[in-house]
Coordinates of C-alpha atoms and ligand atoms in Angstrom, one line a residue:
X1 CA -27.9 18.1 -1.0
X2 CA -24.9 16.0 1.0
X3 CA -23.1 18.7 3.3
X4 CA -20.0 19.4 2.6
X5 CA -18.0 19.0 5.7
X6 CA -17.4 22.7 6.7
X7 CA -13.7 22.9 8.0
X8 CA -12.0 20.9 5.7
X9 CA -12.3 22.9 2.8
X10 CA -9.2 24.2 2.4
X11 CA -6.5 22.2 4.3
X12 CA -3.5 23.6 5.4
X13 CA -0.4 23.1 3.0
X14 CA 2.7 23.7 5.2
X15 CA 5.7 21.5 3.8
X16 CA 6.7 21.6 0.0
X17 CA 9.9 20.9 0.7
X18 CA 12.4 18.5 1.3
X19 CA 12.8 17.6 5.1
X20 CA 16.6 16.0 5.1
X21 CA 18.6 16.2 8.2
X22 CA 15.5 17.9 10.4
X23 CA 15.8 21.4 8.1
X24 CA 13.2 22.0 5.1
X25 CA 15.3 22.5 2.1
X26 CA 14.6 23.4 -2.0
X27 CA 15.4 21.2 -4.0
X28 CA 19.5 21.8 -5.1
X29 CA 18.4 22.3 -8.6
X30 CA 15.8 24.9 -7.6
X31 CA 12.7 22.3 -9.1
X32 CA 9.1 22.2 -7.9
X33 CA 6.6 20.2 -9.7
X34 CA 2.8 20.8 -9.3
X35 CA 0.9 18.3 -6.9
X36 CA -3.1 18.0 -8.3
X37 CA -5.9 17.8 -6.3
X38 CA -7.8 15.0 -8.9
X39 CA -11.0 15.9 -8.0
X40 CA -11.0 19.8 -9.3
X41 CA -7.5 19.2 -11.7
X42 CA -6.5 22.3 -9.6
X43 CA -2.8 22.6 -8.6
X44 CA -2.7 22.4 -4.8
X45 CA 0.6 23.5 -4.2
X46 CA 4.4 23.2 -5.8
X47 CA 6.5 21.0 -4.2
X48 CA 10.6 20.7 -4.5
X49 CA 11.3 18.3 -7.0
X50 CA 14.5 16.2 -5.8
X51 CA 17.2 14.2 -7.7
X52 CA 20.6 12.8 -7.2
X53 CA 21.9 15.5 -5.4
X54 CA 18.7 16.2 -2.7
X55 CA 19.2 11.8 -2.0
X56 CA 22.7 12.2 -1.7
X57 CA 22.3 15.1 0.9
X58 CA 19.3 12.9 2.7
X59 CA 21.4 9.4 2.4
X60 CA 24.2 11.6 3.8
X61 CA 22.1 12.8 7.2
X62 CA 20.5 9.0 7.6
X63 CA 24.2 7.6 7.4
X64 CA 25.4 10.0 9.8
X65 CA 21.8 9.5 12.0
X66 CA 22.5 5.8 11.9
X67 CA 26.6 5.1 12.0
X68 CA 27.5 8.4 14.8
X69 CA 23.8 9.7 15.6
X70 CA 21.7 8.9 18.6
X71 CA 19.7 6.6 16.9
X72 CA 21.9 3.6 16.6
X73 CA 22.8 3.9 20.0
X74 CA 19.9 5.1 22.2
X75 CA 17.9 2.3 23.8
X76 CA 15.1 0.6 22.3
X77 CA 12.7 1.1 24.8
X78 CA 13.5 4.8 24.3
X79 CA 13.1 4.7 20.5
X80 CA 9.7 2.8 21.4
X81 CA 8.7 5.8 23.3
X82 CA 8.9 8.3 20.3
X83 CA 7.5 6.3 18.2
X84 CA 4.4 6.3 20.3
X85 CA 4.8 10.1 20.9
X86 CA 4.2 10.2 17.0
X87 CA 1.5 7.9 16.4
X88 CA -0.2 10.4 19.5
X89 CA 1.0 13.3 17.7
X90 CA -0.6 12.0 14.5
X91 CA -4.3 11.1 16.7
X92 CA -4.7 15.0 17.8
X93 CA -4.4 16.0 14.0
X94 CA -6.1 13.0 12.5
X95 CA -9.4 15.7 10.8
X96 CA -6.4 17.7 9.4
X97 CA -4.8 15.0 7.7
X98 CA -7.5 13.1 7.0
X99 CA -8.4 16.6 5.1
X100 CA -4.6 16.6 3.4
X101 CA -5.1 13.4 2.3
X102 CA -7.9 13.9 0.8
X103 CA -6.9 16.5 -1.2
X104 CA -4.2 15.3 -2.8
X105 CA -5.8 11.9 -3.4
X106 CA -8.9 12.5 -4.0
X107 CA -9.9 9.6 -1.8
X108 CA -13.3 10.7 0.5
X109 CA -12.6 12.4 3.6
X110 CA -14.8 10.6 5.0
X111 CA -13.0 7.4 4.2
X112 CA -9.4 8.6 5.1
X113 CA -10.7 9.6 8.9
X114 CA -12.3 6.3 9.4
X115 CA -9.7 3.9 7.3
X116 CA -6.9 5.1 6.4
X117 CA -5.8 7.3 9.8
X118 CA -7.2 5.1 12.6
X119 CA -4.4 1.9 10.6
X120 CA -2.0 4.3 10.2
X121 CA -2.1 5.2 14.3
X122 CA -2.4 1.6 14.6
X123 CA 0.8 0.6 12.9
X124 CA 3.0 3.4 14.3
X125 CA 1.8 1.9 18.1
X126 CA 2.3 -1.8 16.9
X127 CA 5.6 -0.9 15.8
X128 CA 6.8 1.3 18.4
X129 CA 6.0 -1.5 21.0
X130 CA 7.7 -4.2 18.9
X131 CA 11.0 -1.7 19.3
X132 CA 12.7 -3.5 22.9
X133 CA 11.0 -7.1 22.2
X134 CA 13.8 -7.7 19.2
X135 CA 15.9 -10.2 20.6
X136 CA 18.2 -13.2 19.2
X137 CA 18.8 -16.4 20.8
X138 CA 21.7 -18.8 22.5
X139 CA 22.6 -22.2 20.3
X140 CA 23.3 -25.0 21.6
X141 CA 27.0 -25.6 19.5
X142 CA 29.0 -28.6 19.1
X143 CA 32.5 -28.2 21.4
X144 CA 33.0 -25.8 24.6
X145 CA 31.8 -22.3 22.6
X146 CA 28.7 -19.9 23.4
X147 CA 27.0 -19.0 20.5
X148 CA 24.3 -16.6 20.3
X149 CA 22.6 -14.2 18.2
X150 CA 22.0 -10.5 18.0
X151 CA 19.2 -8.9 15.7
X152 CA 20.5 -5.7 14.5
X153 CA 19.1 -2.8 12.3
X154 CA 20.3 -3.4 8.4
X155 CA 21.1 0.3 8.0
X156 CA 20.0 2.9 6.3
X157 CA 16.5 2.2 4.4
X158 CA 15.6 3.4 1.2
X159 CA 11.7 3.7 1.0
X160 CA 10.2 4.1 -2.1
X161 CA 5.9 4.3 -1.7
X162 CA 2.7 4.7 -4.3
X163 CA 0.2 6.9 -4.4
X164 CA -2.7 5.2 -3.3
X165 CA -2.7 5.1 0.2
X166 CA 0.0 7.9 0.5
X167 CA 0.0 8.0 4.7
X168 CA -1.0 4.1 5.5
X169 CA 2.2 2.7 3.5
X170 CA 4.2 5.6 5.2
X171 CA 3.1 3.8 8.4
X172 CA 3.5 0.5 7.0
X173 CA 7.4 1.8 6.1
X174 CA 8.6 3.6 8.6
X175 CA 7.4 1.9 11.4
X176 CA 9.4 -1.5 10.9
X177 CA 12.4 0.7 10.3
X178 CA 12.4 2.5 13.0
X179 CA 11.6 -0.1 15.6
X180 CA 14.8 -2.0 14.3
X181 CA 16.7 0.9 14.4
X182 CA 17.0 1.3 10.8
X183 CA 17.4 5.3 9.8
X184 CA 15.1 6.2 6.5
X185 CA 15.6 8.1 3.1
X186 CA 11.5 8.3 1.8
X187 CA 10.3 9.0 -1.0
X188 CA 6.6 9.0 -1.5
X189 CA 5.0 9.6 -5.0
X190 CA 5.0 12.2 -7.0
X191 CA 1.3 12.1 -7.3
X192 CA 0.8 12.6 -3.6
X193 CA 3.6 14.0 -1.2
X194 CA 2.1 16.2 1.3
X195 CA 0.8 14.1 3.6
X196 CA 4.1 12.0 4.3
X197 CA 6.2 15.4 4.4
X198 CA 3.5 16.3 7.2
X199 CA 4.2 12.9 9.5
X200 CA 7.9 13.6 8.3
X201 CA 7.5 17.2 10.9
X202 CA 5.2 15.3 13.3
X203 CA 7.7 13.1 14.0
X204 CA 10.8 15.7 14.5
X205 CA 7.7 17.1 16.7
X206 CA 7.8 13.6 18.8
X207 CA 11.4 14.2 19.6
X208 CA 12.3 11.2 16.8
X209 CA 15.9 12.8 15.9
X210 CA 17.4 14.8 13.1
X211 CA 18.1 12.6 10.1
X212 CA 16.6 9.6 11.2
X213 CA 13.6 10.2 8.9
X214 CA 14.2 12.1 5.4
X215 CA 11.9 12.8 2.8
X216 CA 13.0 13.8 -0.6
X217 CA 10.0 14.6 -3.0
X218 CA 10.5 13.8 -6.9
X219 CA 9.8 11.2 -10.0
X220 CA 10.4 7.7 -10.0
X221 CA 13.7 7.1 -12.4
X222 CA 15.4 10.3 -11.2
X223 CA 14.9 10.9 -7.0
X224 CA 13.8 7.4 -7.1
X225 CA 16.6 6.1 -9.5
X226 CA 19.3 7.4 -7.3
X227 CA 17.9 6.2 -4.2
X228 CA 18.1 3.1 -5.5
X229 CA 21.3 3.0 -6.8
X230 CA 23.3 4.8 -3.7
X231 CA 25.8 2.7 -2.5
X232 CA 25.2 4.0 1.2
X233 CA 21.5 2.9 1.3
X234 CA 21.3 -1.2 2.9
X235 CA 18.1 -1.5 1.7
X236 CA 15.1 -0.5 -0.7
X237 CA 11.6 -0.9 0.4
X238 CA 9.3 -0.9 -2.4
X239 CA 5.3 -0.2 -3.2
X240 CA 3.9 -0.2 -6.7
X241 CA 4.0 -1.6 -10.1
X242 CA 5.7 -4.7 -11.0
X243 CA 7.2 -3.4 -14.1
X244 CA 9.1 -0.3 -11.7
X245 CA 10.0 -3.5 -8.9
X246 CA 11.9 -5.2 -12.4
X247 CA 14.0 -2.3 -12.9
X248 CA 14.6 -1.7 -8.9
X249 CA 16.1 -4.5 -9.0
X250 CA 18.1 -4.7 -11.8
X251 CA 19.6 -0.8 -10.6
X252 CA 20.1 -2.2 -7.0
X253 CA 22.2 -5.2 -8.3
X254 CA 25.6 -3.1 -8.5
X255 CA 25.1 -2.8 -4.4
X256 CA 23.5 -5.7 -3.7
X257 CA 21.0 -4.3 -2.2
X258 CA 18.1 -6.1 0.2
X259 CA 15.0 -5.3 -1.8
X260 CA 11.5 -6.0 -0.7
X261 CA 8.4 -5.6 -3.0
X262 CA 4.9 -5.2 -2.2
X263 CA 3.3 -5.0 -5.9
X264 CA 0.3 -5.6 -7.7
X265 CA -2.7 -8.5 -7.5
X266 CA -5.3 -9.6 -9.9
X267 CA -7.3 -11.3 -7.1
X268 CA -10.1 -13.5 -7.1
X269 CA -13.0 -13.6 -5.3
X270 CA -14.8 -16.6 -4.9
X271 CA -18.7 -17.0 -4.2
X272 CA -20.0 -20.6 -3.8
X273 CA -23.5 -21.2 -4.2
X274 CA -24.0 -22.1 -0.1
X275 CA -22.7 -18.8 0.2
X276 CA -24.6 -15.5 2.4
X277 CA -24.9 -14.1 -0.9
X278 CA -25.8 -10.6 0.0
X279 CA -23.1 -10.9 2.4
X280 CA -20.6 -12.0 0.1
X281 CA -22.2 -9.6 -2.7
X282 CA -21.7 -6.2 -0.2
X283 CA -18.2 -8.2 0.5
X284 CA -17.3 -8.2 -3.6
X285 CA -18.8 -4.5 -4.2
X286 CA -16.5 -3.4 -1.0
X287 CA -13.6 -5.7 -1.9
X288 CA -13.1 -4.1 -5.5
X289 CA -14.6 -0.7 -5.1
X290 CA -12.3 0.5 -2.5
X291 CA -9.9 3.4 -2.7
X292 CA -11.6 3.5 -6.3
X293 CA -10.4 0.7 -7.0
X294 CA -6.9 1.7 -6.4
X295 CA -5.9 -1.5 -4.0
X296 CA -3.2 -3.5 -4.9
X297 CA -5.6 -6.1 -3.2
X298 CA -8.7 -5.8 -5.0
X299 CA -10.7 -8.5 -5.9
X300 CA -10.8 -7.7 -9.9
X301 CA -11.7 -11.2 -10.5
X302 CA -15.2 -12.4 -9.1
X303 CA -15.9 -15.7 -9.5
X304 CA -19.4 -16.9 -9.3
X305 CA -21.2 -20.7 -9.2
X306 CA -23.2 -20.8 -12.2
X307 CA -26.5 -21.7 -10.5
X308 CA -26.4 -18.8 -8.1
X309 CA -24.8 -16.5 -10.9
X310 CA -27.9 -14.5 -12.4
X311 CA -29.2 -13.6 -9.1
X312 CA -25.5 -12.4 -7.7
X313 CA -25.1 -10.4 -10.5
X314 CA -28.4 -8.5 -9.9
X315 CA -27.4 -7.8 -6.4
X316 CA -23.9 -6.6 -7.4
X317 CA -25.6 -4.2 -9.6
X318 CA -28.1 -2.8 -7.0
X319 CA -25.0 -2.2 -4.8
X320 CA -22.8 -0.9 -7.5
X321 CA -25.9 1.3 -8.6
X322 CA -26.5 2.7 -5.4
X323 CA -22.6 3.7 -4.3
X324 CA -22.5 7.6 -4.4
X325 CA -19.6 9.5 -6.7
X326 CA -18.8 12.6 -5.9
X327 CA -17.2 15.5 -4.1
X328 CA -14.5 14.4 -1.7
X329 CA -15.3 16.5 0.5
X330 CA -19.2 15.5 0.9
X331 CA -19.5 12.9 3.9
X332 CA -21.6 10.5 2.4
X333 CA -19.7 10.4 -0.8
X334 CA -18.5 6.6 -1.5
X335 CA -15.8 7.0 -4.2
X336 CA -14.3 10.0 -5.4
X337 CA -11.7 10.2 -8.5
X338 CA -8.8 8.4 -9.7
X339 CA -5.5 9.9 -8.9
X340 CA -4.2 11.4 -12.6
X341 CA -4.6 11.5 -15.8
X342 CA -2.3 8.5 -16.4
X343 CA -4.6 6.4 -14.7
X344 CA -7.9 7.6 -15.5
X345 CA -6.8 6.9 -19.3
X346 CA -5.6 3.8 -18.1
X347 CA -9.1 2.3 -16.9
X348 CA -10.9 4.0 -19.5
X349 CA -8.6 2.3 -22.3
X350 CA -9.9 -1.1 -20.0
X351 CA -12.9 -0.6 -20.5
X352 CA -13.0 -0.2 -24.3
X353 CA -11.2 -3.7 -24.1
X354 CA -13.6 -5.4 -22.3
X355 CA -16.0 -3.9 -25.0
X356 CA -14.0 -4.8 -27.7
X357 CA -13.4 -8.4 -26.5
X358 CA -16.9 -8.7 -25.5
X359 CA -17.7 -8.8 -22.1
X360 CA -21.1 -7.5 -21.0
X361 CA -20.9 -4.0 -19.3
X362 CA -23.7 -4.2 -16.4
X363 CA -23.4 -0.9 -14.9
X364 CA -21.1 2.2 -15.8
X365 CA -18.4 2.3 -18.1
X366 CA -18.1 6.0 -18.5
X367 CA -16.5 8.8 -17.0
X368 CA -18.8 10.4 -14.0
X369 CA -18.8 14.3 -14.7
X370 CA -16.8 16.8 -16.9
X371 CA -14.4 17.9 -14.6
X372 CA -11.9 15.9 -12.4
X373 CA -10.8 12.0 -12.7
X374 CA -13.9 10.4 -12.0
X375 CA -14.6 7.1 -13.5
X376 CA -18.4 5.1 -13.0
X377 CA -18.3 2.1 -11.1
X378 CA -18.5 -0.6 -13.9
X379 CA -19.0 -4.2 -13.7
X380 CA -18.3 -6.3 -16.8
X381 CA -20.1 -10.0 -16.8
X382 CA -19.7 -12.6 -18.9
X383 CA -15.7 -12.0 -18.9
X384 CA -13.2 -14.9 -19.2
X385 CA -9.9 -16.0 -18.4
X386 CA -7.9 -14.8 -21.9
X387 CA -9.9 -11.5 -21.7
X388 CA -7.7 -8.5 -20.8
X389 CA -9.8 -7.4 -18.1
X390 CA -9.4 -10.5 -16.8
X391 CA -5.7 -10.7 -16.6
X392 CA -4.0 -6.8 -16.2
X393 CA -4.1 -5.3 -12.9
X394 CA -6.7 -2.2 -13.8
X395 CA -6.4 -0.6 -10.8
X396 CA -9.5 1.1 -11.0
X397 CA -13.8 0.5 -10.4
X398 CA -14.2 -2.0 -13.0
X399 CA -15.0 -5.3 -11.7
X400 CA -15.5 -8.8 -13.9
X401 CA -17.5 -11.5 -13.1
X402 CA -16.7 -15.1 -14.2
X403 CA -18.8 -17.9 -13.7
X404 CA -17.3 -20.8 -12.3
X405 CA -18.9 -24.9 -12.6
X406 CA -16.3 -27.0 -11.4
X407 CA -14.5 -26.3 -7.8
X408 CA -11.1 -28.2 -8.9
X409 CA -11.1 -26.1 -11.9
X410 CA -11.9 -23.2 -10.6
X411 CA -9.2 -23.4 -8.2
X412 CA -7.3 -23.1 -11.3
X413 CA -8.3 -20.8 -12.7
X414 CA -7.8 -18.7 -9.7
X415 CA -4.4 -19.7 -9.8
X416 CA -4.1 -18.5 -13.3
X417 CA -2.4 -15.6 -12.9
X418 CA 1.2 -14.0 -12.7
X419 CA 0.0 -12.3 -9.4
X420 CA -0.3 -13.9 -5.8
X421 CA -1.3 -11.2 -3.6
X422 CA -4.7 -11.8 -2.2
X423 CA -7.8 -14.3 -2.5
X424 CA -11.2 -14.8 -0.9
X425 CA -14.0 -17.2 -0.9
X426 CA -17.6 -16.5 0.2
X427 CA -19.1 -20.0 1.5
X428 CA -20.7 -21.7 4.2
X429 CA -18.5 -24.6 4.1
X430 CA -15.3 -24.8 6.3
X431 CA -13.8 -27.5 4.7
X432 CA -14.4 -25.9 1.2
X433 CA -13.0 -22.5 2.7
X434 CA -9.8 -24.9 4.1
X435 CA -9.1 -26.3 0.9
X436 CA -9.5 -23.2 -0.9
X437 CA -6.9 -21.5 1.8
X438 CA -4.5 -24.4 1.2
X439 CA -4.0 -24.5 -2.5
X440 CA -4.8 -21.0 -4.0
X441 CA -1.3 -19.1 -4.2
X442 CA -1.9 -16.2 -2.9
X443 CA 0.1 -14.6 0.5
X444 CA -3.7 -13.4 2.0
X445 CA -6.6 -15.5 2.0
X446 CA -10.0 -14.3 3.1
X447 CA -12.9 -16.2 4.1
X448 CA -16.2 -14.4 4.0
X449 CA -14.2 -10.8 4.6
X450 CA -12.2 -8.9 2.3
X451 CA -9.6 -6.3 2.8
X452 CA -9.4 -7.1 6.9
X453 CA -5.9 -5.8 7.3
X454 CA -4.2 -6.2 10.7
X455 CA -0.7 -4.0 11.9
X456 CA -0.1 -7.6 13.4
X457 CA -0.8 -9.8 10.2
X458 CA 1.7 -10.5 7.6
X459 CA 0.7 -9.2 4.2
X460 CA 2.8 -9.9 0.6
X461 CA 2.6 -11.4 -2.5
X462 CA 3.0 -14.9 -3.5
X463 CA 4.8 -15.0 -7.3
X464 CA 5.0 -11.3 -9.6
X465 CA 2.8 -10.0 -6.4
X466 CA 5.9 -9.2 -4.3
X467 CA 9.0 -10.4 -2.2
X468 CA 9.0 -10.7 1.6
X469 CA 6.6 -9.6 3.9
X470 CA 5.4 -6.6 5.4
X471 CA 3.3 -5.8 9.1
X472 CA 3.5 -8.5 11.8
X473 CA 6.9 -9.7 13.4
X474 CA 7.5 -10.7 9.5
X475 CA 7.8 -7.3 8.5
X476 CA 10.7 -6.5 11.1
X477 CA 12.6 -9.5 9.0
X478 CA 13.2 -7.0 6.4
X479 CA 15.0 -4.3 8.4
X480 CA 17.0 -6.5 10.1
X481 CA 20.5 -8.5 10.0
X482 CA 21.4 -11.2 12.1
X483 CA 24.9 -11.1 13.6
X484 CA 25.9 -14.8 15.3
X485 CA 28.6 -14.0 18.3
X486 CA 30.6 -17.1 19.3
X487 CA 32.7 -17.5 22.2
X488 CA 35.6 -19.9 22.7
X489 CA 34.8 -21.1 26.9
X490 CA 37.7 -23.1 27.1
Ligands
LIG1 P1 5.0 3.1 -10.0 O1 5.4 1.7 -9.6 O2 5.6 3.6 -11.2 O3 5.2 4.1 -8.8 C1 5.3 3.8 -7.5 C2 6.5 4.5 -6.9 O4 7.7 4.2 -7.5 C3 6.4 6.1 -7.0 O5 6.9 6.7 -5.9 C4 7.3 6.3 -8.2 O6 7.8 7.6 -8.3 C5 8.4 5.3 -8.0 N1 9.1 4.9 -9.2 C6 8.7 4.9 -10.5 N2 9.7 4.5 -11.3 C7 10.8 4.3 -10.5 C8 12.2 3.9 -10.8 N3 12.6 3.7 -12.0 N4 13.0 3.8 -9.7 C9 12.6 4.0 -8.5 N5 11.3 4.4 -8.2 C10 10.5 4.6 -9.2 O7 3.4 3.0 -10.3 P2 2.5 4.1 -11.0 O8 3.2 4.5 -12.3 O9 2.1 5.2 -10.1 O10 1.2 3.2 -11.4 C11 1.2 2.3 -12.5 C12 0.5 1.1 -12.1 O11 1.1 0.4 -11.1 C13 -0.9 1.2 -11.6 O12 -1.8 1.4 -12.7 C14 -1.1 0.0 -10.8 O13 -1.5 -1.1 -11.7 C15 0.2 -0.3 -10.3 N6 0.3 0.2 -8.9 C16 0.3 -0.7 -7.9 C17 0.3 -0.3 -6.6 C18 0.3 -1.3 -5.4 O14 -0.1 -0.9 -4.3 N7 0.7 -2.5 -5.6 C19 0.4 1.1 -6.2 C20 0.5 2.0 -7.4 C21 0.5 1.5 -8.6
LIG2 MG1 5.1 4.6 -13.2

């Protein structure tokens, strides 16, 4: 029997409401909406559903936090300071919010103390000391004139995240933002809110200042919606689907909004037949089993030489065999469930497709248990390009496995795809891995590793995979303007 880890069985729920100007408010229209925990279908909590007017209250306090407030004004090095006070305040709780996101995820705890947490920490202290290094440049001008150039915040940031890594691409939002000086309106998904209404107190704990960080709760086309349509919002940050970035930006054109995406992937991952192939197998079980699956990164496509395919795809199915489903809470449990219903009927509806168009299910293919969203790890062989597994973004742990012959033509087909996010090959042949880094389109390229991610290392999509870039000095790109000052000397 796998112990179940003792104190984390029923985490602390403390904020269901939304945090706008430092107070906790209902929503104005009195709404809650029921957040799951996926592993039990149990209702965890009801939290305040916010629409137009909860955004327009929280655009309000970021405005005013931004254009008269402290935050705008105080001095970077100082805004660096409580940025690391968070990231510390978010270290002493890490068990306890490891254990919230859990819950509301359904991701193992296990998992979100050693993954998730320690990047999130990681990203808030990369940030914070990025906050009084943000500095323009002189330019050498034609005539008697100074010119230089200021880098200043773009405003008020409208942040809009997904479910699947609820606190990381909190990190991954706010802390940009709030090195550049940006102020915040968030609003994290529906599925799973309470752990970014959590670091939303932590930080007022850190001292970060009323309204610089607001969080309104809610769906998509209604708190969403009028996010992304409020003229006194600069910009919208966006994680998710492609399909939702398409009608972001279509409701931000009125305002011209800056928009940057971070969406889906249909990635491939390469093994060559000089490969470490139990290397590179561990590295394609871990590189699309993941989160359950739930990466917008995850190598969905495996690619495999023909002559080292048969004996690749017995290892994949040892690994995949062996992974342990299960309780959340358990601390050797591997994958737990898929966030909703949505999604679990999702996968499963992909999996009758690659059935039905005749791929070879290996291992799985069924849902694990009667109660909860839990989904077998399943690897389809024998799939090819024009099959639908092969193309949609599943977002779940069902893996296909091509085989390749030809490297030009593989390269290809690995390019055959409306996404760019991600891409890895598994060889032991630098040039091979150099030529594969050059001309795949992809905006990450892994070479024997997958899913490495780095605060400092620009990640985005090449293509229907995203716009701009996010982490690194890139991701500060996005939250800021540059102003050029030029002064007549004469
Ligand atoms: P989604 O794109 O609908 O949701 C992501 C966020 O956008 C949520 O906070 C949601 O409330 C918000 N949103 C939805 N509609 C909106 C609108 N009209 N205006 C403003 N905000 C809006 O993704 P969903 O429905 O949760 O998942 C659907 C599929 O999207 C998944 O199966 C997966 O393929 C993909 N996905 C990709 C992610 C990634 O990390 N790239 C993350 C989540 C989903
Ligand atoms: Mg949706």
């Amino acid at each position: 029997m796998a112990t179940v880890i003792e104190t984390i069985q029923a985490p602390q729920v403390q904020h269901t409401e939304c945090f706008i100007g430092g107070k906790w408010l209902p929503a104005a229209s009195g709404k809650t909406f029921a957040t799951i925990n996926p592993a039990t279908e149990e209702t965890i909590a009801e939290v305040a559903e916010g629409d137009q007017a909860d955004i327009d209250l929280a655009v309000d306090a970021a405005r005013k936090a931004f254009d008269q407030g402290p935050w705008g004004r105080m001095d970077a090095r100082d805004r660096g300071r409580l940025m690391y006070r968070l990231a510390d305040l978010i270290e002493e709780e890490i068990d306890e919010l490891a254990a919230l996101e859990s819950f509301d995820n359904g991701k193992p705890v296990s998992v979100a103390r050693a993954a998730d947490l320690p990047l999130v920490i990681d990203c808030l202290r990369y940030y914070a000391g990025f906050a009084d290094k943000i500095h323009g440049s002189t330019i050498p001008v034609r005539g008697n004139y100074f010119t230089y150039t200021r880098k200043e915040p773009v405003g008020v940031a409208g942040q809009i995240i997904p479910w699947n890594f609820p606190m990381l691409m909190t990190a991954w939002k706010w802390g940009p933002a709030l090195a550049a000086g940006c102020t915040i309106v968030m609003k994290p998904a529906e599925q799973t809110p309470l752990t970014c209404l959590r670091m939303a107190q932590l930080a007022q704990d850190a001292g970060i200042p009323d309204g610089v960080i607001n969080v309104v709760p809610g769906y998509g086309p209604t708190a969403g919606g009028a996010l992304v349509k409020h003229p006194g919002v600069d910009k919208i940050a966006f994680t998710g689907e492609d399909r939702t970035a398409k009608i972001i930006m279509r409701n931000a054109a009125d305002s011209l909004k800056r928009l940057t995406f971070e969406l889906g992937g249909k990635s491939p991952n390469v093994i060559l037949a000089d490969a470490d192939l139990d290397a590179a197998a561990a590295g394609a079980h871990f590189g699309l089993f993941f989160n359950q699956g739930q990466c917008c990164c995850a190598g969905s496509r495996v690619f495999v030489d023909e002559r080292v395919h048969d004996e690749f795809v017995d290892k994949l199915k040892d690994l995949a065999t062996n992974r342990k489903l299960g309780n959340p809470l358990c601390q050797d449990t591997e994958q737990g469930p898929q966030i909703d219903q949505a999604q679990f009927d999702k996968i499963l509806s992909y999996i009758d497709k690659g059935n039905a168009e005749g791929a070879r299910c290996v291992v799985g293919g069924k849902r694990f248990g009667d109660k909860g969203y839990f989904i077998e790890q399943t690897i389809f062989d024998g799939v090819t390009d024009d099959m639908a597994i092969a193309q949609d973004e599943i977002f779940g742990p069902v893996m296909s496995v091509l085989k390749y012959k030809d490297w030009d033509e593989l390269i290809d087909r690995a390019n055959q795809t409306f996404y760019g996010l991600a891409a890895a090959v598994w060889t032991s042949n630098v040039g091979k891995a150099h030529d594969f880094a050059r001309r795949v389109r992809a905006g990450t390229i892994w070479v024997n590793c997958y899913d490495v991610f780095d605060a400092a290392a620009p990640f985005g999509g090449f293509k229907m995979s995203g716009q701009g870039r996010e982490l690194g000095e890139e991701g500060l790109r996005a939250y800021s303007e540059t102003k050029t000052v030029t002064i007549n000397l004469s």
